[in-house]
XYZ file of C-alpha atoms in Angstrom:
765
model
C -169.828 -63.081 -84.786
C -166.200 -63.123 -83.589
C -165.058 -64.410 -86.958
C -166.853 -61.553 -88.729
C -165.350 -59.051 -86.270
C -161.785 -60.292 -86.888
C -162.267 -60.194 -90.658
C -163.568 -56.599 -90.498
C -160.657 -55.560 -88.296
C -158.184 -57.086 -90.750
C -159.711 -55.175 -93.687
C -159.580 -51.903 -91.711
C -155.889 -52.418 -90.890
C -155.101 -53.144 -94.550
C -156.991 -50.011 -95.679
C -155.207 -47.851 -93.107
C -151.826 -49.128 -94.301
C -152.716 -48.385 -97.931
C -153.902 -44.851 -97.090
C -150.676 -44.131 -95.217
C -148.533 -44.949 -98.276
C -147.227 -41.910 -100.289
C -148.826 -41.189 -103.663
C -146.199 -41.677 -106.386
C -146.662 -39.683 -109.591
C -145.536 -42.047 -112.299
C -142.791 -40.484 -114.367
C -143.366 -37.101 -112.666
C -146.487 -36.374 -114.728
C -147.384 -32.682 -114.167
C -150.594 -30.911 -113.354
C -151.374 -28.878 -116.458
C -152.987 -25.458 -116.893
C -153.872 -24.745 -120.497
C -150.886 -25.499 -122.750
C -148.215 -24.785 -120.106
C -146.565 -27.544 -118.074
C -143.453 -28.676 -116.185
C -142.156 -32.255 -116.532
C -139.324 -34.579 -115.545
C -137.817 -32.707 -112.580
C -134.368 -34.056 -111.623
C -131.296 -33.100 -109.578
C -128.355 -32.713 -111.979
C -125.746 -31.220 -109.638
C -125.097 -30.726 -105.903
C -122.274 -28.898 -104.112
C -119.995 -30.860 -101.734
C -121.361 -29.043 -98.658
C -124.945 -29.826 -99.680
C -126.090 -26.176 -99.706
C -126.520 -25.760 -103.503
C -128.513 -27.961 -105.874
C -129.162 -27.531 -109.600
C -132.694 -28.628 -110.580
C -133.273 -29.399 -114.254
C -136.721 -29.818 -115.828
C -138.558 -29.892 -119.159
C -141.056 -27.108 -119.750
C -143.656 -25.946 -122.248
C -145.130 -22.432 -122.220
C -148.049 -21.361 -124.444
C -147.440 -17.595 -124.122
C -150.836 -16.966 -122.509
C -149.312 -14.494 -119.994
C -146.928 -12.664 -122.355
C -143.868 -13.382 -124.455
C -141.782 -14.559 -121.477
C -142.396 -16.270 -118.136
C -140.396 -17.162 -115.026
C -139.802 -20.560 -113.420
C -139.442 -20.580 -109.598
C -138.926 -23.771 -107.512
C -140.399 -23.869 -103.984
C -138.833 -26.460 -101.652
C -141.342 -28.131 -99.318
C -141.508 -30.702 -96.539
C -144.594 -32.542 -95.389
C -145.818 -31.256 -92.030
C -143.610 -28.115 -92.051
C -145.081 -25.158 -94.000
C -142.329 -22.696 -93.033
C -139.413 -24.594 -94.597
C -139.610 -22.649 -97.910
C -138.104 -19.496 -96.351
C -134.820 -21.370 -95.744
C -134.145 -21.663 -99.506
C -133.346 -19.188 -102.270
C -133.378 -19.336 -106.080
C -133.129 -16.710 -108.816
C -136.160 -17.070 -111.142
C -135.217 -18.462 -114.569
C -136.707 -16.775 -117.666
C -138.243 -18.961 -120.392
C -139.799 -18.026 -123.724
C -142.922 -19.301 -125.446
C -142.409 -22.883 -126.643
C -140.733 -26.015 -125.264
C -137.288 -26.576 -123.797
C -135.064 -27.629 -120.904
C -134.159 -25.233 -118.097
C -131.926 -25.465 -114.997
C -132.334 -23.487 -111.774
C -129.835 -23.212 -108.921
C -131.331 -23.511 -105.398
C -129.380 -22.567 -102.257
C -130.016 -23.761 -98.685
C -129.369 -20.937 -96.162
C -128.230 -23.170 -93.285
C -125.867 -20.428 -92.098
C -128.783 -18.343 -90.810
C -129.873 -18.424 -87.139
C -132.601 -20.962 -86.422
C -132.052 -22.945 -89.661
C -130.978 -26.613 -89.154
C -127.468 -27.482 -90.343
C -128.899 -30.536 -92.156
C -132.381 -31.134 -93.556
C -134.207 -33.670 -95.700
C -137.091 -32.388 -97.842
C -139.588 -34.550 -99.685
C -141.219 -32.386 -102.395
C -140.671 -29.496 -104.810
C -143.440 -27.246 -106.152
C -142.448 -25.539 -109.433
C -144.228 -22.243 -110.166
C -144.576 -20.871 -113.696
C -145.111 -17.105 -113.254
C -145.813 -14.191 -115.603
C -143.187 -11.595 -116.537
C -143.990 -9.410 -113.489
C -143.671 -12.402 -111.126
C -146.956 -11.399 -109.486
C -149.269 -13.993 -111.016
C -148.900 -17.793 -111.192
C -149.652 -19.425 -114.575
C -149.431 -22.941 -113.187
C -148.011 -24.759 -110.132
C -146.696 -28.323 -110.518
C -145.825 -30.460 -107.435
C -143.154 -33.202 -107.558
C -142.275 -35.801 -104.911
C -138.493 -35.495 -104.657
C -136.336 -36.405 -101.622
C -133.271 -34.147 -101.289
C -130.625 -34.139 -98.535
C -129.432 -30.591 -97.731
C -126.505 -29.160 -95.746
C -123.758 -30.710 -93.642
C -123.080 -31.191 -89.928
C -120.197 -28.677 -89.843
C -122.177 -25.684 -91.171
C -121.008 -22.325 -89.758
C -123.600 -19.781 -88.580
C -123.300 -16.189 -89.804
C -123.242 -13.250 -87.398
C -126.212 -10.885 -87.659
C -125.035 -7.313 -88.352
C -125.954 -4.319 -86.186
C -125.692 -1.105 -88.301
C -124.629 2.191 -86.749
C -127.364 3.781 -84.642
C -129.115 0.477 -83.971
C -127.945 -0.145 -80.423
C -129.981 -2.860 -78.799
C -132.487 -1.767 -76.224
C -133.729 -3.919 -73.378
C -136.976 -4.412 -75.282
C -135.111 -5.574 -78.403
C -132.905 -7.956 -76.426
C -136.005 -9.380 -74.743
C -137.761 -9.686 -78.117
C -134.747 -11.487 -79.630
C -134.645 -13.848 -76.681
C -138.357 -14.474 -77.151
C -137.778 -15.103 -80.880
C -135.013 -17.591 -80.013
C -137.365 -19.339 -77.591
C -140.050 -19.473 -80.277
C -137.536 -20.884 -82.767
C -136.358 -23.461 -80.201
C -139.991 -24.430 -79.591
C -140.531 -24.762 -83.327
C -137.416 -26.947 -83.679
C -138.616 -29.067 -80.768
C -142.031 -29.390 -82.416
C -140.343 -30.485 -85.655
C -138.330 -33.098 -83.774
C -141.479 -34.342 -82.059
C -143.265 -34.447 -85.427
C -140.434 -36.536 -86.903
C -140.578 -38.828 -83.885
C -144.349 -39.171 -84.341
C -143.838 -40.051 -88.018
C -141.293 -42.727 -87.042
C -143.698 -44.112 -84.447
C -146.470 -44.165 -87.045
C -144.210 -46.086 -89.440
C -143.320 -48.597 -86.744
C -146.980 -48.876 -85.778
C -147.851 -49.658 -89.407
C -145.176 -52.374 -89.529
C -146.413 -53.857 -86.267
C -149.996 -53.709 -87.555
C -148.902 -55.648 -90.638
C -147.211 -58.305 -88.492
C -150.267 -58.502 -86.278
C -152.435 -58.935 -89.350
C -150.326 -61.879 -90.582
C -150.395 -63.496 -87.132
C -154.112 -62.855 -86.927
C -154.779 -64.548 -90.265
C -152.869 -67.620 -89.031
C -154.827 -67.583 -85.771
C -158.244 -67.309 -87.433
C -158.351 -71.049 -88.409
C -157.333 -72.080 -84.901
C -159.878 -69.651 -83.473
C -162.604 -71.208 -85.637
C -161.790 -74.733 -84.403
C -161.680 -73.586 -80.809
C -164.991 -71.797 -81.304
C -166.708 -75.021 -82.444
C -165.338 -76.970 -79.473
C -166.338 -74.103 -77.241
C -169.955 -74.320 -78.478
C -170.138 -78.028 -77.520
C -168.526 -77.399 -74.127
C -170.885 -74.492 -73.485
C -173.944 -76.727 -74.145
C -172.722 -79.407 -71.687
C -171.821 -76.760 -69.129
C -175.258 -75.204 -69.552
C -176.990 -78.566 -68.752
C -174.858 -79.179 -65.644
C -175.348 -75.581 -64.516
C -179.128 -75.979 -64.760
C -179.093 -79.106 -62.574
C -176.784 -77.443 -60.069
C -179.048 -74.371 -60.011
C -182.154 -76.422 -59.169
C -180.398 -78.326 -56.298
C -179.048 -75.080 -54.887
C -182.551 -73.530 -54.988
C -184.029 -76.420 -52.924
C -181.230 -76.263 -50.350
C -181.588 -72.508 -50.114
C -185.360 -72.724 -49.391
C -184.839 -75.242 -46.518
C -182.070 -73.124 -44.986
C -184.291 -70.055 -45.141
C -187.091 -71.845 -43.231
C -184.715 -73.000 -40.471
C -183.297 -69.506 -40.126
C -186.765 -67.934 -39.676
C -187.698 -70.372 -36.847
C -184.403 -69.704 -35.015
C -184.862 -65.948 -35.241
C -188.388 -66.204 -33.736
C -187.164 -68.179 -30.630
C -184.279 -65.752 -30.056
C -186.673 -62.793 -30.154
C -188.974 -64.287 -27.466
C -186.044 -65.062 -25.079
C -184.658 -61.571 -25.519
C -188.013 -59.962 -24.638
C -188.353 -61.994 -21.348
C -184.824 -61.074 -20.196
C -185.423 -57.373 -20.835
C -188.656 -57.357 -18.743
C -186.911 -59.062 -15.748
C -184.021 -56.633 -15.868
C -186.374 -53.618 -15.838
C -188.130 -54.839 -12.624
C -184.800 -55.215 -10.755
C -183.673 -51.716 -11.738
C -186.944 -50.192 -10.481
C -186.631 -51.829 -6.979
C -183.023 -50.651 -6.545
C -183.957 -47.091 -7.462
C -186.740 -46.872 -4.837
C -184.445 -48.115 -1.950
C -181.734 -45.647 -2.920
C -184.229 -42.785 -2.859
C -185.374 -43.549 0.736
C -181.733 -43.668 2.027
C -180.939 -40.315 0.430
C -183.914 -38.594 2.087
C -182.801 -39.843 5.615
C -179.224 -38.578 5.169
C -180.464 -35.237 3.940
C -182.598 -34.585 7.053
C -179.651 -35.348 9.427
C -177.332 -33.039 7.516
C -179.817 -30.171 7.598
C -180.164 -30.312 11.430
C -176.393 -30.305 11.943
C -175.961 -27.410 9.544
C -178.543 -25.260 11.327
C -176.685 -25.578 14.708
C -173.325 -24.697 13.181
C -174.797 -21.705 11.365
C -176.238 -20.170 14.537
C -172.800 -20.289 16.332
C -171.041 -18.872 13.340
C -173.481 -15.947 13.038
C -172.840 -14.833 16.627
C -169.035 -14.764 16.114
C -169.337 -12.943 12.801
C -171.539 -10.235 14.349
C -168.812 -9.336 16.920
C -166.053 -9.294 14.276
C -168.184 -7.252 11.925
C -168.703 -4.474 14.468
C -164.931 -4.110 15.015
C -164.216 -4.137 11.298
C -166.811 -1.480 10.578
C -165.018 1.012 12.802
C -161.653 0.242 11.162
C -163.123 0.440 7.662
C -164.747 3.807 8.349
C -161.368 5.342 9.274
C -159.640 3.792 6.209
C -162.473 4.969 3.956
C -162.065 8.543 5.116
C -158.317 8.516 4.369
C -158.851 6.793 1.006
C -161.497 9.321 -0.038
C -159.128 12.195 0.672
C -156.323 10.593 -1.362
C -158.715 9.681 -4.208
C -160.009 13.237 -4.347
C -156.472 14.587 -4.703
C -155.619 12.033 -7.402
C -158.851 12.759 -9.313
C -158.087 16.477 -9.409
C -154.550 15.801 -10.730
C -155.859 13.322 -13.318
C -158.555 15.762 -14.394
C -155.993 18.522 -14.938
C -153.786 16.132 -17.002
C -156.785 14.931 -19.045
C -157.795 18.518 -19.853
C -154.255 19.272 -21.062
C -154.167 16.129 -23.247
C -157.618 16.865 -24.692
C -156.489 20.389 -25.620
C -153.399 19.015 -27.358
C -155.483 16.348 -29.172
C -158.007 18.956 -30.347
C -155.182 21.133 -31.739
C -153.599 18.167 -33.556
C -156.967 17.041 -34.947
C -157.720 20.546 -36.202
C -154.284 20.728 -37.915
C -154.759 17.250 -39.493
C -158.255 18.196 -40.668
C -156.872 21.357 -42.288
C -154.114 19.386 -44.102
C -156.576 16.677 -45.164
C -159.049 19.247 -46.488
C -156.287 21.027 -48.432
C -155.064 17.719 -49.940
C -158.611 16.636 -50.883
C -159.292 20.037 -52.443
C -156.049 19.774 -54.477
C -156.871 16.231 -55.676
C -160.423 17.261 -56.572
C -159.088 20.198 -58.591
C -156.595 17.951 -60.417
C -159.282 15.326 -61.167
C -161.674 18.007 -62.375
C -158.974 19.560 -64.622
C -157.954 16.135 -66.026
C -161.588 15.235 -66.674
C -162.232 18.517 -68.454
C -159.029 18.091 -70.538
C -159.991 14.502 -71.461
C -163.462 15.624 -72.517
C -161.985 18.443 -74.628
C -159.409 16.092 -76.197
C -162.094 13.495 -76.999
C -164.245 16.183 -78.606
C -161.241 17.459 -80.594
C -160.267 13.931 -81.777
C -163.870 13.244 -82.732
C -164.030 16.459 -84.734
C -160.682 15.691 -86.421
C -161.822 12.145 -87.273
C -165.091 13.454 -88.739
C -163.177 16.046 -90.765
C -160.772 13.385 -92.033
C -163.648 11.105 -93.014
C -165.367 13.944 -94.904
C -162.097 14.930 -96.584
C -161.370 11.279 -97.522
C -164.843 10.938 -99.084
C -164.366 14.199 -100.993
C -160.869 13.243 -102.191
C -162.089 9.784 -103.196
C -164.909 11.267 -105.263
C -162.512 13.744 -106.903
C -159.904 11.055 -107.637
C -162.514 8.744 -109.191
C -163.814 11.602 -111.336
C -160.267 12.535 -112.362
C -159.483 8.910 -113.196
C -162.462 8.726 -115.538
C -161.602 12.104 -117.054
C -157.943 11.055 -117.373
C -158.837 7.831 -119.177
C -161.089 9.757 -121.577
C -158.398 12.384 -122.197
C -155.693 9.773 -122.842
C -157.970 7.957 -125.301
C -158.776 11.268 -127.019
C -155.077 12.219 -127.145
C -154.119 8.889 -128.682
C -156.908 9.216 -131.253
C -155.857 12.782 -132.110
C -152.197 11.803 -132.453
C -153.026 8.841 -134.687
C -155.455 10.948 -136.775
C -152.858 13.727 -137.124
C -150.186 11.263 -138.170
C -152.514 9.667 -140.732
C -153.612 13.072 -142.064
C -150.031 14.258 -142.346
C -148.975 11.065 -144.096
C -151.910 11.323 -146.554
C -151.198 14.996 -147.315
C -147.518 14.311 -147.740
C -148.164 11.361 -150.051
C -150.717 13.340 -152.065
C -148.395 16.337 -152.487
C -145.405 14.176 -153.380
C -147.516 12.264 -155.909
C -148.674 15.542 -157.486
C -145.118 16.920 -157.705
C -143.771 13.648 -159.109
C -146.475 13.558 -161.761
C -145.750 17.163 -162.744
C -142.034 16.446 -163.064
C -142.577 13.301 -165.111
C -144.886 14.973 -167.603
C -142.532 17.963 -167.879
C -145.387 20.427 -168.018
C -144.139 23.988 -167.883
C -147.419 25.703 -168.413
C -148.659 28.247 -165.924
C -151.706 26.139 -165.031
C -149.582 23.152 -164.146
C -147.237 25.417 -162.183
C -150.226 26.736 -160.251
C -151.344 23.172 -159.559
C -147.884 22.319 -158.242
C -147.896 25.399 -156.034
C -151.400 24.519 -154.864
C -150.260 21.025 -154.015
C -147.256 22.420 -152.130
C -149.560 24.853 -150.313
C -151.936 22.010 -149.414
C -148.995 20.028 -148.105
C -147.863 22.928 -145.888
C -151.410 23.510 -144.646
C -151.789 19.814 -143.822
C -148.462 19.862 -141.957
C -149.481 23.013 -140.065
C -152.851 21.476 -139.210
C -151.178 18.253 -138.054
C -148.683 20.247 -135.997
C -151.498 22.258 -134.346
C -153.410 19.073 -133.547
C -150.232 17.463 -132.207
C -149.539 20.482 -129.979
C -153.125 20.342 -128.716
C -152.808 16.620 -128.042
C -149.456 17.102 -126.289
C -151.006 19.784 -124.056
C -153.831 17.410 -123.147
C -151.274 14.643 -122.561
C -149.264 16.918 -120.254
C -152.389 17.628 -118.226
C -153.123 13.897 -118.054
C -149.563 13.221 -116.872
C -149.959 15.854 -114.141
C -153.146 14.150 -112.978
C -151.339 10.792 -113.058
C -148.623 12.328 -110.883
C -151.338 13.364 -108.408
C -152.495 9.752 -108.282
C -148.877 8.675 -107.727
C -148.819 10.924 -104.661
C -151.741 8.933 -103.242
C -149.660 5.766 -103.597
C -146.767 7.506 -101.878
C -149.098 8.355 -98.982
C -150.059 4.679 -98.744
C -146.371 3.724 -98.600
C -145.684 6.243 -95.819
C -148.678 4.991 -93.843
C -147.392 1.419 -94.238
C -143.980 2.486 -92.908
C -145.647 4.190 -89.933
C -147.660 1.032 -89.225
C -144.463 -1.046 -89.480
C -142.749 1.313 -87.035
C -145.629 0.772 -84.615
C -145.312 -2.997 -85.111
C -141.580 -2.789 -84.275
C -142.411 -2.045 -80.631
C -141.697 -5.038 -78.405
C -145.155 -4.809 -76.811
C -146.977 -3.579 -79.907
C -150.642 -4.522 -80.299
C -151.822 -4.284 -83.901
C -155.358 -2.904 -83.938
C -157.678 -4.345 -86.594
C -160.918 -2.373 -87.118
C -163.959 -4.377 -85.950
C -165.891 -3.605 -89.163
C -163.233 -5.255 -91.392
C -164.352 -8.778 -92.316
C -161.426 -9.748 -94.591
C -159.023 -12.221 -92.982
C -155.495 -13.492 -93.771
C -155.355 -17.306 -93.710
C -151.649 -17.810 -94.498
C -148.460 -15.720 -94.794
C -145.296 -17.317 -96.181
C -142.086 -16.681 -98.152
C -142.617 -18.059 -101.678
C -139.179 -17.215 -103.091
C -135.843 -15.679 -102.021
C -133.106 -14.481 -104.337
C -129.710 -16.167 -104.061
C -128.107 -12.931 -102.814
C -130.891 -12.568 -100.127
C -131.726 -9.025 -101.250
C -135.245 -9.790 -102.519
C -138.133 -11.984 -101.377
C -141.575 -12.735 -102.748
C -144.179 -12.887 -99.962
C -147.335 -14.939 -100.550
C -150.520 -13.810 -98.770
C -153.604 -16.046 -98.782
C -156.718 -14.209 -97.611
C -160.508 -14.012 -97.819
C -161.701 -10.647 -99.198
C -165.113 -9.941 -97.642
C -165.219 -6.116 -97.761
C -166.014 -3.363 -100.272
C -162.910 -1.345 -99.489
C -162.902 1.668 -101.802
C -162.904 1.837 -105.593
C -159.388 0.402 -105.965
C -158.506 -1.960 -103.095
C -154.811 -2.784 -102.639
C -153.002 -5.277 -100.410
C -149.427 -4.812 -99.238
C -146.850 -6.006 -96.729
C -144.375 -4.112 -94.544
C -141.219 -5.494 -92.903
C -140.302 -4.429 -89.359
C -137.699 -5.128 -86.694
C -138.484 -5.219 -82.990
C -137.111 -2.155 -81.232
C -135.922 -0.518 -84.510
C -138.651 1.764 -85.873
C -136.470 3.034 -88.763
C -135.935 -0.509 -90.136
C -139.188 -0.366 -92.154
C -137.691 2.418 -94.302
C -135.023 0.021 -95.627
C -137.559 -2.068 -97.610
C -139.505 -1.408 -100.813
C -142.761 -3.296 -101.454
C -145.404 -1.906 -103.801
C -148.963 -2.902 -102.788
C -150.845 -5.170 -105.179
C -154.347 -4.630 -106.537
C -156.955 -7.002 -105.099
C -159.296 -8.836 -107.418
C -162.955 -8.926 -106.499
C -162.931 -12.674 -105.807
C -163.684 -13.957 -102.301
C -160.561 -16.107 -101.855
C -157.290 -14.940 -103.341
C -153.512 -15.359 -103.148
C -151.389 -12.243 -103.713
C -147.627 -12.294 -104.397
C -145.812 -9.168 -103.163
C -142.099 -8.684 -104.067
C -140.072 -7.041 -101.280
C -136.628 -5.512 -101.925
C -133.997 -4.681 -99.310
C -132.607 -1.187 -100.028
C -130.619 0.007 -96.960
C -129.012 3.462 -96.837
C -125.322 3.830 -97.614
C -122.812 5.084 -95.079
C -124.747 3.912 -92.005
C -122.763 0.790 -91.178
C -122.765 -2.883 -92.111
C -126.077 -4.228 -93.457
C -124.540 -7.440 -94.877
C -126.544 -9.789 -92.601
C -129.504 -7.682 -91.473
C -132.138 -9.518 -89.416
C -135.852 -8.675 -89.160
C -138.547 -10.431 -87.144
C -141.956 -8.835 -87.905
C -144.229 -8.817 -90.974
C -147.371 -6.665 -91.285
C -150.159 -7.165 -93.858
C -152.374 -4.152 -94.626
C -155.196 -3.182 -97.008
C -155.410 0.256 -98.663
C -157.628 2.224 -101.031
C -155.641 3.290 -104.102
C -157.920 6.284 -104.634
C -157.951 7.887 -101.156
C -154.873 6.353 -99.472
C -157.081 5.070 -96.633
C -155.337 2.141 -94.926
C -156.209 -0.534 -92.342
C -154.161 -3.347 -90.790
C -155.189 -6.952 -91.456
C -152.560 -9.241 -89.935
C -149.211 -9.223 -88.102
C -146.835 -12.167 -87.730
C -143.445 -12.996 -86.233
C -141.108 -14.099 -89.055
C -137.315 -14.200 -88.546
C -135.517 -13.316 -91.826
C -131.954 -12.389 -92.797
C -131.329 -9.865 -95.621
C -128.341 -8.648 -97.619
C -127.961 -5.597 -99.880
C -128.020 -6.395 -103.629
C -124.207 -6.114 -103.913
C -123.356 -7.838 -100.587
C -122.218 -11.365 -99.894
C -119.230 -13.494 -100.862
C -118.654 -14.747 -104.389
C -120.378 -17.986 -105.249
C -118.464 -21.238 -105.463
C -118.806 -21.446 -109.239
C -117.102 -18.067 -109.919
C -114.732 -18.538 -112.866
C -111.816 -16.514 -114.118
C -112.450 -13.927 -116.818
C -112.399 -15.445 -120.297
C -113.686 -14.658 -123.753
C -117.455 -15.078 -123.979
C -119.146 -16.632 -126.982
C -122.847 -17.000 -127.725
C -125.822 -16.243 -129.898
C -128.942 -14.043 -129.683
C -132.351 -14.001 -131.343
C -135.270 -11.523 -131.208
C -138.378 -13.391 -130.108
C -141.114 -10.757 -129.779
C -141.559 -6.966 -130.231
C -144.711 -5.222 -128.945
C -145.836 -1.616 -128.300
C -147.784 -0.851 -125.110
C -148.631 2.606 -126.542
C -146.996 5.198 -128.866
C -144.382 5.988 -126.182
C -143.379 2.605 -124.678
C -143.045 -1.073 -125.568
C -141.009 -4.218 -124.857
C -138.720 -6.703 -126.611
C -138.033 -10.333 -125.583
C -134.674 -11.840 -126.547
C -133.511 -15.478 -126.524
C -129.807 -16.070 -125.862
C -127.114 -18.692 -125.321
C -123.836 -17.620 -123.643
C -120.648 -19.479 -122.674
C -120.112 -17.139 -119.687
C -121.430 -14.051 -117.939
C -122.280 -11.248 -120.395
C -124.627 -8.310 -121.068
C -127.444 -7.711 -123.573
C -128.631 -4.404 -125.024
C -131.408 -3.489 -127.472
C -131.337 -0.707 -130.105
C -134.121 0.833 -132.233
C -133.293 3.213 -135.132
C -134.155 4.130 -138.752
C -132.228 2.203 -141.400
C -128.911 3.886 -142.150
C -128.918 5.961 -138.928
C -127.659 3.763 -136.004
C -126.889 6.891 -133.951
C -130.649 7.462 -133.636
C -130.710 4.610 -131.056
C -130.026 7.350 -128.491
C -133.624 8.544 -129.013
C -134.806 5.504 -127.002
C -134.271 4.416 -123.396
C -133.529 0.684 -122.873
C -131.765 -1.043 -119.982
C -128.605 -3.115 -120.402
C -129.350 -6.495 -118.769
C -126.679 -8.737 -117.235
C -126.981 -12.465 -118.037
C -125.305 -15.601 -116.694
C -123.787 -18.563 -118.447
C -126.344 -20.777 -120.203
C -129.531 -20.257 -122.199
C -132.541 -18.136 -121.384
C -134.864 -15.276 -122.272
C -134.604 -11.597 -121.264
C -137.375 -8.997 -121.297
C -136.418 -5.386 -122.241
C -138.646 -2.356 -121.682
C -138.075 0.425 -124.240
C -139.395 4.003 -124.251
C -138.913 7.163 -126.310
C -136.577 9.567 -124.517
C -138.401 12.845 -123.627
C -135.276 14.795 -124.602
C -134.586 12.983 -127.871
C -132.933 15.347 -130.366
C -135.363 14.863 -133.263
C -136.711 17.337 -135.822
C -140.263 16.024 -135.462
C -142.104 14.462 -132.531
C -143.183 11.568 -134.784
C -140.361 8.969 -134.986
C -140.401 6.171 -137.583
C -137.936 3.255 -137.180
C -137.474 0.093 -139.217
C -134.550 -1.709 -137.474
C -134.542 -3.519 -134.108
C -131.077 -4.783 -133.103
C -129.888 -6.800 -130.101
C -126.197 -7.157 -129.128
C -124.332 -9.428 -126.665
C -121.395 -7.697 -124.943
C -118.374 -9.376 -123.343
C -116.532 -8.347 -120.160
C -114.551 -5.632 -121.953
C -117.621 -4.253 -123.753
C -116.908 -5.785 -127.159
C -119.821 -7.114 -129.226
C -119.585 -10.931 -129.360
C -122.970 -11.586 -131.049
C -125.777 -9.540 -132.632
C -129.042 -9.931 -134.510
C -131.217 -7.464 -136.491
C -134.939 -7.542 -137.233
C -136.515 -5.419 -139.976
C -139.837 -4.098 -138.703
C -141.428 -0.675 -139.287
C -142.841 1.050 -136.188
C -144.063 4.602 -135.372
C -143.347 6.276 -132.025
C -144.109 9.708 -130.500
C -141.753 11.749 -128.301
C -143.470 12.602 -124.984
C -143.449 16.125 -123.587
């Protein structure tokens, strides 16, 4: 049995050691999602101070989420989920296809609470869609990276004008520092536990080897032990039988001795009792004799004493009578004086008691009046609040019903407008082609007859009628579109209300002793809140919210986050975060981009610290909003233009490169987008133009951003739209040239590419 036990123990120790080993992904094979993947992650460059690392990887993107996607690395460490917020990286754009891409990652070890040095053990690479709000695939890699240096300098958190620290804020910051110190201590203890586990595994391995060597010796000793146990068992049996016989004889002798001792003890006790009885009787007789003599003597002495006392008593009675008379006179006088004094004191006491009773009655009457007034006011206020709440609920239900009806009507109107515009354009094109064909045929044949002239005039008349009809239909469609846009603006106001409510909730959360109230009927819960990505300039962060959606919250449920600062209610107004629409699935992860947009002229916001994050749920139709979760999260922000120049800033030089148009798509007849691939030898800018062939100046009819790019290769996404004030003769705009240009530092064109593609657009009203 012992041999089997030792063998089982050895197998368990070996299995535990194998389980504790890290899982190595051979060759960094990725987890794939469809035809998109990330492979072969490696560190190709690291700054001397250890704060910046360039990660290079191979990628393939199948275009399932649009013409372009973004790659975002997330730095991780086993056992520490919050380490990702200490790193920043600008997402890198990639186009459909395969290639190699590099991403710079920065370690913010200059921020308060961030260790000067850190070792991480894994990198999760996210492939996100063009809006950076949906993950196409996430690929984990086991990669050990040493970050930072021991001589890192901590930055000083800025305090803008008007944000003087209150006692509550100072206390909250101290509490945040304590929390951070506790977290650092927990990390240190976790690392110590990991080291102890590693040592324990090594010791277990040594014990296993020693145990395997000892098993043979244990087996031999076990066999010898079996023989020795058999011999010992025989000797023990013989010894047991001899001891049993000796024990029985000793027990018999003991019983006989106890019987003799009991008889002797009984005889001695009886003799002693007889002696005590005789002594007691003699003592009683002697006491009775002495008592009789003492009584006779006492009677004689008492008679003599009574005679003497009678004489003394007679004399004393006379003396006492005289003293009693004098004492009674004095006592009478004293009683009268005391009675007069007592009456005076009782009168004073009654007056004081009456005055105190009056004051006490007045005070109690005043308190009762105040309590009654407060009670009546509280009842009235409760009734008013209840009425207001009921009115708000009714109004919210009415507004929700109206908004849903308007949304359906708006969708129908937009579809009808698009159909009318397309039908008008087709009708106009057909009429124009028919009239031009008729005129061309008449000119070619050279017919000068009156009939042919009438036909030509008829054709021209038909053309004008078709144009007039198309124009009337277009005007009707534009009027309907204007109405739809007005209704869309009304819906935008609802979103603005949601944003204001979120800011108000964040202001409430900024209180040092704030308690975030979560309605008891809300079943949805947030399971995790973390920073997924930070930009290198610290002006933008992507917040990841994992939650279980268990409610039917309106027709268009949204989830958003708000940033707050303890003791600074106005801090929530410095951040922009549009709420995201919730899918109807039970478990979901939502990515919410948050931008830092502080006001100008109010002081230094270069290193602005916040410490609270609020998660809320809202109805996009009625602007109804409820809080879900609040967390303490210390973050440092910078405005988009703040911060020192990066270490790799180079002197201005001539930029060279190439561009290529990858994809052109229309979202509707007013807007669309263009994706452009590029390679640049330095920092440059890209711009997109759309115009009819032979008329480049018509590019002003369209709105398109000029995007700044950095040295290297990548893909840029451009949104284009018809300008509402475009100076065109007709609202229908036909173009057949798409051009992209790369501009150097001085604005000169260093590379360009044209694509011939016919497209029809409509100028919005």
